[in-house]
Amino acid sequence: MIESGVLGKKVLFLYPPPVLTNVVEELARREFEVYLIGNHDKARLYLAAEPESIVFVNIDDGLPEPDWENWVRGLHDDGKTAGVGVGIISLNDDQELKTKYLMDLQVQCGYVTLKIGAAKSAEILARTLEANEARGKRRFVRARTMPGTTLCAAAFEGSTLRGEIRDFSIAGMAVQFEGGAALKAGTVLRAMAITIKGGRLSIDGVVVAHRNVAATASEKDADQASTLIMFDPNSMDDVKKEKLRSLILKVNQAEFDKKLEGM
């Protein structure tokens, strides 16, 4: 059983205003797992299923402010969502509002006034997330990919290996190669051509392990022959890093949206 909090916490921004775009990207750059959502009813359902999450509510949108007070109280009073970390974001710097949410409702993740600018807002939110151990013991946010949406091609011993990327992070990826190709740990793969949701990169990597190797033929599935590859930092410039981070954000948001549709 995985220890609670080890994999970090999901951070939701409910009704995020356009001014928050750069802030969210900066938080993702700092390896926080962030999501955007524009439906408070769906958010409530999701948080009931993921009660270790953190949600920042934009009280300027979606509902009249007094209704947001009731919504937040509802989270606190419901046993399924009582453990959710709640923060407030707003362009309104009204002291009475701050007092209500911070003192009366005792939201544990603060009240952030977005008028202070993107850089300062990101810094405050990052410190808040650190204090609430949002990263857990995880160093990098991982994105799981859907079958048929990725491709990895790598030259090896005079031939080209091809496979699907099962998941990836800024540090590496898990690939299921065609034909069940099993590369030895320590194998170096140069200029791997990676395609994820239309984004293309060329990165060097080294095989470090294999994951979920089936004990019997009947147990084999899409996740049970993955080759774990760590990226060579020397082959990644800032442009490639930013592209990878953008793809992680995009893939995870798409999976998040899909879950919401089923709720």
Tab-separated table of C-alpha atoms in Angstrom:
chain	number	residue	atom	x	y	z
A	1	MET	CA	0.000	0.000	0.000
A	2	ILE	CA	1.363	3.412	-0.980
A	3	GLU	CA	1.907	5.733	1.968
A	4	SER	CA	-0.508	8.662	2.045
A	5	GLY	CA	0.952	11.799	0.471
A	6	VAL	CA	3.956	10.083	-1.097
A	7	LEU	CA	2.794	10.850	-4.640
A	8	GLY	CA	1.979	14.461	-3.837
A	9	LYS	CA	-1.315	16.325	-4.012
A	10	LYS	CA	-3.348	17.425	-6.979
A	11	VAL	CA	-3.781	21.207	-7.078
A	12	LEU	CA	-7.004	22.491	-8.639
A	13	PHE	CA	-7.720	26.050	-9.742
A	14	LEU	CA	-11.484	26.516	-9.871
A	15	TYR	CA	-12.641	29.102	-12.439
A	16	PRO	CA	-9.074	30.360	-13.060
A	17	PRO	CA	-8.991	33.892	-14.517
A	18	PRO	CA	-6.803	34.575	-17.597
A	19	VAL	CA	-4.271	36.430	-15.444
A	20	LEU	CA	-3.500	33.110	-13.740
A	21	THR	CA	-2.145	31.430	-16.890
A	22	ASN	CA	1.491	32.358	-16.297
A	23	VAL	CA	1.165	31.547	-12.599
A	24	VAL	CA	-0.081	28.025	-13.304
A	25	GLU	CA	2.717	27.456	-15.813
A	26	GLU	CA	5.275	28.576	-13.226
A	27	LEU	CA	3.836	26.199	-10.629
A	28	ALA	CA	4.012	23.356	-13.141
A	29	ARG	CA	7.628	24.346	-13.830
A	30	ARG	CA	8.271	23.862	-10.111
A	31	GLU	CA	6.863	20.323	-10.343
A	32	PHE	CA	3.471	20.875	-8.732
A	33	GLU	CA	0.646	18.825	-10.274
A	34	VAL	CA	-1.830	21.506	-11.346
A	35	TYR	CA	-5.228	21.327	-13.024
A	36	LEU	CA	-7.808	23.838	-14.231
A	37	ILE	CA	-11.537	23.311	-13.772
A	38	GLY	CA	-14.546	25.471	-14.618
A	39	ASN	CA	-17.397	23.633	-12.893
A	40	HIS	CA	-17.906	23.825	-9.124
A	41	ASP	CA	-20.306	20.858	-9.028
A	42	LYS	CA	-17.826	18.599	-10.828
A	43	ALA	CA	-15.060	19.946	-8.614
A	44	ARG	CA	-17.013	18.901	-5.529
A	45	LEU	CA	-17.432	15.379	-6.891
A	46	TYR	CA	-13.773	15.137	-7.842
A	47	LEU	CA	-12.589	16.371	-4.446
A	48	ALA	CA	-14.798	13.801	-2.717
A	49	ALA	CA	-12.918	11.129	-4.681
A	50	GLU	CA	-9.502	12.809	-4.138
A	51	PRO	CA	-9.760	14.300	-0.627
A	52	GLU	CA	-6.015	14.910	-0.295
A	53	SER	CA	-6.187	17.504	-3.056
A	54	ILE	CA	-5.872	21.275	-2.755
A	55	VAL	CA	-8.315	23.644	-4.441
A	56	PHE	CA	-7.914	27.381	-5.017
A	57	VAL	CA	-11.311	28.973	-5.569
A	58	ASN	CA	-11.686	32.110	-7.681
A	59	ILE	CA	-14.520	33.819	-5.799
A	60	ASP	CA	-14.856	36.426	-8.578
A	61	ASP	CA	-16.414	33.922	-10.999
A	62	GLY	CA	-18.844	31.009	-11.230
A	63	LEU	CA	-21.040	31.893	-8.244
A	64	PRO	CA	-22.018	35.054	-6.363
A	65	GLU	CA	-19.553	35.553	-3.523
A	66	PRO	CA	-22.023	34.665	-0.712
A	67	ASP	CA	-22.634	31.326	-2.469
A	68	TRP	CA	-18.895	30.682	-2.495
A	69	GLU	CA	-18.932	31.060	1.273
A	70	ASN	CA	-21.562	28.310	1.447
A	71	TRP	CA	-19.629	26.167	-1.035
A	72	VAL	CA	-16.472	26.338	1.068
A	73	ARG	CA	-18.439	25.626	4.251
A	74	GLY	CA	-19.952	22.632	2.490
A	75	LEU	CA	-16.485	21.222	1.778
A	76	HIS	CA	-15.441	21.643	5.394
A	77	ASP	CA	-18.644	20.115	6.775
A	78	ASP	CA	-18.716	17.065	4.478
A	79	GLY	CA	-16.726	14.143	5.856
A	80	LYS	CA	-15.695	13.157	2.321
A	81	THR	CA	-14.073	16.530	1.599
A	82	ALA	CA	-13.152	17.814	5.055
A	83	GLY	CA	-9.493	17.017	4.402
A	84	VAL	CA	-9.287	19.073	1.193
A	85	GLY	CA	-6.954	22.064	1.405
A	86	VAL	CA	-8.812	25.229	0.380
A	87	GLY	CA	-7.371	28.550	-0.741
A	88	ILE	CA	-8.968	31.672	-2.209
A	89	ILE	CA	-7.848	33.680	-5.243
A	90	SER	CA	-9.417	37.000	-6.171
A	91	LEU	CA	-8.808	40.393	-7.697
A	92	ASN	CA	-10.733	41.836	-4.750
A	93	ASP	CA	-8.453	43.103	-1.977
A	94	ASP	CA	-11.331	43.784	0.408
A	95	GLN	CA	-10.206	43.287	4.009
A	96	GLU	CA	-13.615	42.073	5.186
A	97	LEU	CA	-13.581	39.309	2.590
A	98	LYS	CA	-10.080	38.289	3.640
A	99	THR	CA	-11.125	38.188	7.282
A	100	LYS	CA	-14.187	36.082	6.484
A	101	TYR	CA	-12.270	33.406	4.602
A	102	LEU	CA	-9.099	33.417	6.674
A	103	MET	CA	-10.561	33.847	10.165
A	104	ASP	CA	-14.206	32.743	10.014
A	105	LEU	CA	-13.924	29.949	7.451
A	106	GLN	CA	-10.274	29.229	8.298
A	107	VAL	CA	-9.186	28.267	4.787
A	108	GLN	CA	-5.756	26.745	5.295
A	109	CYS	CA	-4.227	27.720	1.954
A	110	GLY	CA	-4.628	31.478	2.218
A	111	TYR	CA	-6.255	34.337	0.331
A	112	VAL	CA	-4.172	35.471	-2.649
A	113	THR	CA	-4.940	38.825	-4.246
A	114	LEU	CA	-4.036	38.514	-7.929
A	115	LYS	CA	-3.520	42.271	-8.348
A	116	ILE	CA	-0.014	41.857	-6.918
A	117	GLY	CA	1.204	40.472	-10.261
A	118	ALA	CA	1.972	37.040	-11.696
A	119	ALA	CA	5.501	36.657	-10.296
A	120	LYS	CA	4.533	37.520	-6.719
A	121	SER	CA	1.320	35.469	-6.912
A	122	ALA	CA	3.297	32.453	-8.109
A	123	GLU	CA	5.774	32.885	-5.268
A	124	ILE	CA	3.044	33.075	-2.628
A	125	LEU	CA	1.187	30.084	-4.062
A	126	ALA	CA	4.412	28.066	-4.322
A	127	ARG	CA	5.243	28.754	-0.674
A	128	THR	CA	1.710	27.780	0.322
A	129	LEU	CA	1.957	24.524	-1.614
A	130	GLU	CA	5.347	23.774	-0.083
A	131	ALA	CA	3.921	24.345	3.398
A	132	ASN	CA	1.093	21.931	2.600
A	133	GLU	CA	3.535	19.319	1.235
A	134	ALA	CA	1.879	19.334	-2.179
A	135	ARG	CA	4.848	17.612	-3.833
A	136	GLY	CA	4.933	14.787	-1.307
A	137	LYS	CA	8.081	12.713	-1.714
A	138	ARG	CA	7.795	12.850	-5.491
A	139	ARG	CA	10.479	14.842	-7.329
A	140	PHE	CA	8.814	15.034	-10.738
A	141	VAL	CA	5.237	15.153	-12.014
A	142	ARG	CA	4.501	12.206	-14.266
A	143	ALA	CA	1.987	12.116	-17.125
A	144	ARG	CA	0.343	8.863	-18.181
A	145	THR	CA	-0.434	8.672	-21.887
A	146	MET	CA	-3.317	7.115	-23.795
A	147	PRO	CA	-2.614	4.275	-26.270
A	148	GLY	CA	-2.029	5.497	-29.807
A	149	THR	CA	-1.040	9.050	-28.843
A	150	THR	CA	2.750	8.676	-28.548
A	151	LEU	CA	5.754	7.284	-30.369
A	152	CYS	CA	9.383	6.691	-29.480
A	153	ALA	CA	11.898	5.703	-32.173
A	154	ALA	CA	15.528	4.948	-31.367
A	155	ALA	CA	18.459	3.615	-33.397
A	156	PHE	CA	19.993	0.486	-31.866
A	157	GLU	CA	22.538	-1.943	-33.327
A	158	GLY	CA	21.765	-1.091	-36.943
A	159	SER	CA	17.998	-1.142	-36.649
A	160	THR	CA	15.262	1.176	-35.415
A	161	LEU	CA	13.352	0.393	-32.257
A	162	ARG	CA	9.826	1.723	-32.087
A	163	GLY	CA	7.439	1.823	-29.187
A	164	GLU	CA	4.732	3.668	-27.308
A	165	ILE	CA	5.477	5.898	-24.334
A	166	ARG	CA	3.408	4.726	-21.365
A	167	ASP	CA	4.269	7.665	-19.118
A	168	PHE	CA	6.876	10.421	-18.918
A	169	SER	CA	8.262	13.231	-16.788
A	170	ILE	CA	10.960	15.850	-17.191
A	171	ALA	CA	13.451	13.209	-15.998
A	172	GLY	CA	12.582	10.193	-18.117
A	173	MET	CA	9.930	7.871	-19.518
A	174	ALA	CA	8.599	4.327	-19.669
A	175	VAL	CA	8.402	2.856	-23.178
A	176	GLN	CA	6.777	-0.337	-24.416
A	177	PHE	CA	8.831	-1.320	-27.428
A	178	GLU	CA	7.359	-3.317	-30.309
A	179	GLY	CA	8.196	-6.992	-30.224
A	180	GLY	CA	8.904	-6.822	-26.511
A	181	ALA	CA	12.461	-5.628	-27.096
A	182	ALA	CA	14.368	-5.909	-23.795
A	183	LEU	CA	17.360	-3.598	-23.580
A	184	LYS	CA	19.988	-4.139	-20.918
A	185	ALA	CA	20.335	-1.617	-18.128
A	186	GLY	CA	23.030	0.862	-19.084
A	187	THR	CA	22.175	0.813	-22.797
A	188	VAL	CA	22.606	4.317	-24.225
A	189	LEU	CA	20.102	5.477	-26.836
A	190	ARG	CA	21.145	8.532	-28.849
A	191	ALA	CA	18.791	11.059	-30.434
A	192	MET	CA	15.587	9.255	-29.553
A	193	ALA	CA	12.741	10.712	-31.609
A	194	ILE	CA	9.817	11.326	-29.259
A	195	THR	CA	6.325	12.298	-30.369
A	196	ILE	CA	3.644	13.123	-27.791
A	197	LYS	CA	0.321	14.682	-28.810
A	198	GLY	CA	1.945	16.224	-31.879
A	199	GLY	CA	4.925	17.580	-29.940
A	200	ARG	CA	8.281	16.289	-31.230
A	201	LEU	CA	11.648	16.172	-29.469
A	202	SER	CA	15.037	14.524	-29.901
A	203	ILE	CA	16.650	13.441	-26.615
A	204	ASP	CA	19.437	11.088	-25.536
A	205	GLY	CA	18.697	8.569	-22.801
A	206	VAL	CA	19.957	5.557	-20.897
A	207	VAL	CA	18.044	2.404	-19.954
A	208	VAL	CA	17.900	2.036	-16.172
A	209	ALA	CA	15.394	-0.754	-15.508
A	210	HIS	CA	12.302	-2.648	-16.617
A	211	ARG	CA	8.882	-2.394	-15.003
A	212	ASN	CA	6.044	-4.855	-14.434
A	213	VAL	CA	7.530	-7.749	-16.391
A	214	ALA	CA	4.827	-10.418	-16.610
A	215	ALA	CA	5.275	-13.617	-14.644
A	216	THR	CA	3.238	-15.567	-17.188
A	217	ALA	CA	2.184	-14.950	-20.766
A	218	SER	CA	-1.465	-14.631	-19.698
A	219	GLU	CA	-0.607	-11.617	-17.513
A	220	LYS	CA	0.829	-9.484	-20.282
A	221	ASP	CA	-0.836	-6.138	-20.950
A	222	ALA	CA	0.068	-2.672	-22.186
A	223	ASP	CA	1.913	-1.735	-18.999
A	224	GLN	CA	3.754	-4.997	-18.411
A	225	ALA	CA	6.886	-4.718	-20.497
A	226	SER	CA	7.958	-1.130	-20.029
A	227	THR	CA	11.572	-0.074	-20.428
A	228	LEU	CA	12.492	2.737	-18.054
A	229	ILE	CA	14.716	5.350	-19.685
A	230	MET	CA	16.282	8.350	-17.981
A	231	PHE	CA	16.953	11.392	-20.142
A	232	ASP	CA	20.509	12.664	-20.477
A	233	PRO	CA	20.429	16.225	-19.086
A	234	ASN	CA	23.240	17.197	-21.481
A	235	SER	CA	20.925	16.536	-24.421
A	236	MET	CA	18.199	18.844	-23.100
A	237	ASP	CA	18.317	22.608	-23.532
A	238	ASP	CA	15.795	25.023	-22.001
A	239	VAL	CA	13.555	24.845	-25.076
A	240	LYS	CA	13.234	21.060	-24.795
A	241	LYS	CA	12.605	21.237	-21.062
A	242	GLU	CA	9.837	23.786	-21.528
A	243	LYS	CA	8.276	21.708	-24.300
A	244	LEU	CA	8.303	18.612	-22.069
A	245	ARG	CA	6.744	20.513	-19.180
A	246	SER	CA	4.082	21.907	-21.490
A	247	LEU	CA	3.287	18.399	-22.738
A	248	ILE	CA	3.063	17.043	-19.177
A	249	LEU	CA	0.586	19.797	-18.319
A	250	LYS	CA	-1.404	19.165	-21.521
A	251	VAL	CA	-1.564	15.377	-21.171
A	252	ASN	CA	-2.507	15.459	-17.497
A	253	GLN	CA	-5.179	18.118	-18.071
A	254	ALA	CA	-6.704	16.016	-20.871
A	255	GLU	CA	-6.857	12.966	-18.596
A	256	PHE	CA	-8.321	15.107	-15.809
A	257	ASP	CA	-11.011	16.479	-18.146
A	258	LYS	CA	-11.849	12.938	-19.231
A	259	LYS	CA	-12.370	11.877	-15.604
A	260	LEU	CA	-14.659	14.845	-15.017
A	261	GLU	CA	-16.803	13.893	-18.019
A	262	GLY	CA	-17.502	10.542	-16.383
A	263	MET	CA	-18.675	12.099	-13.117
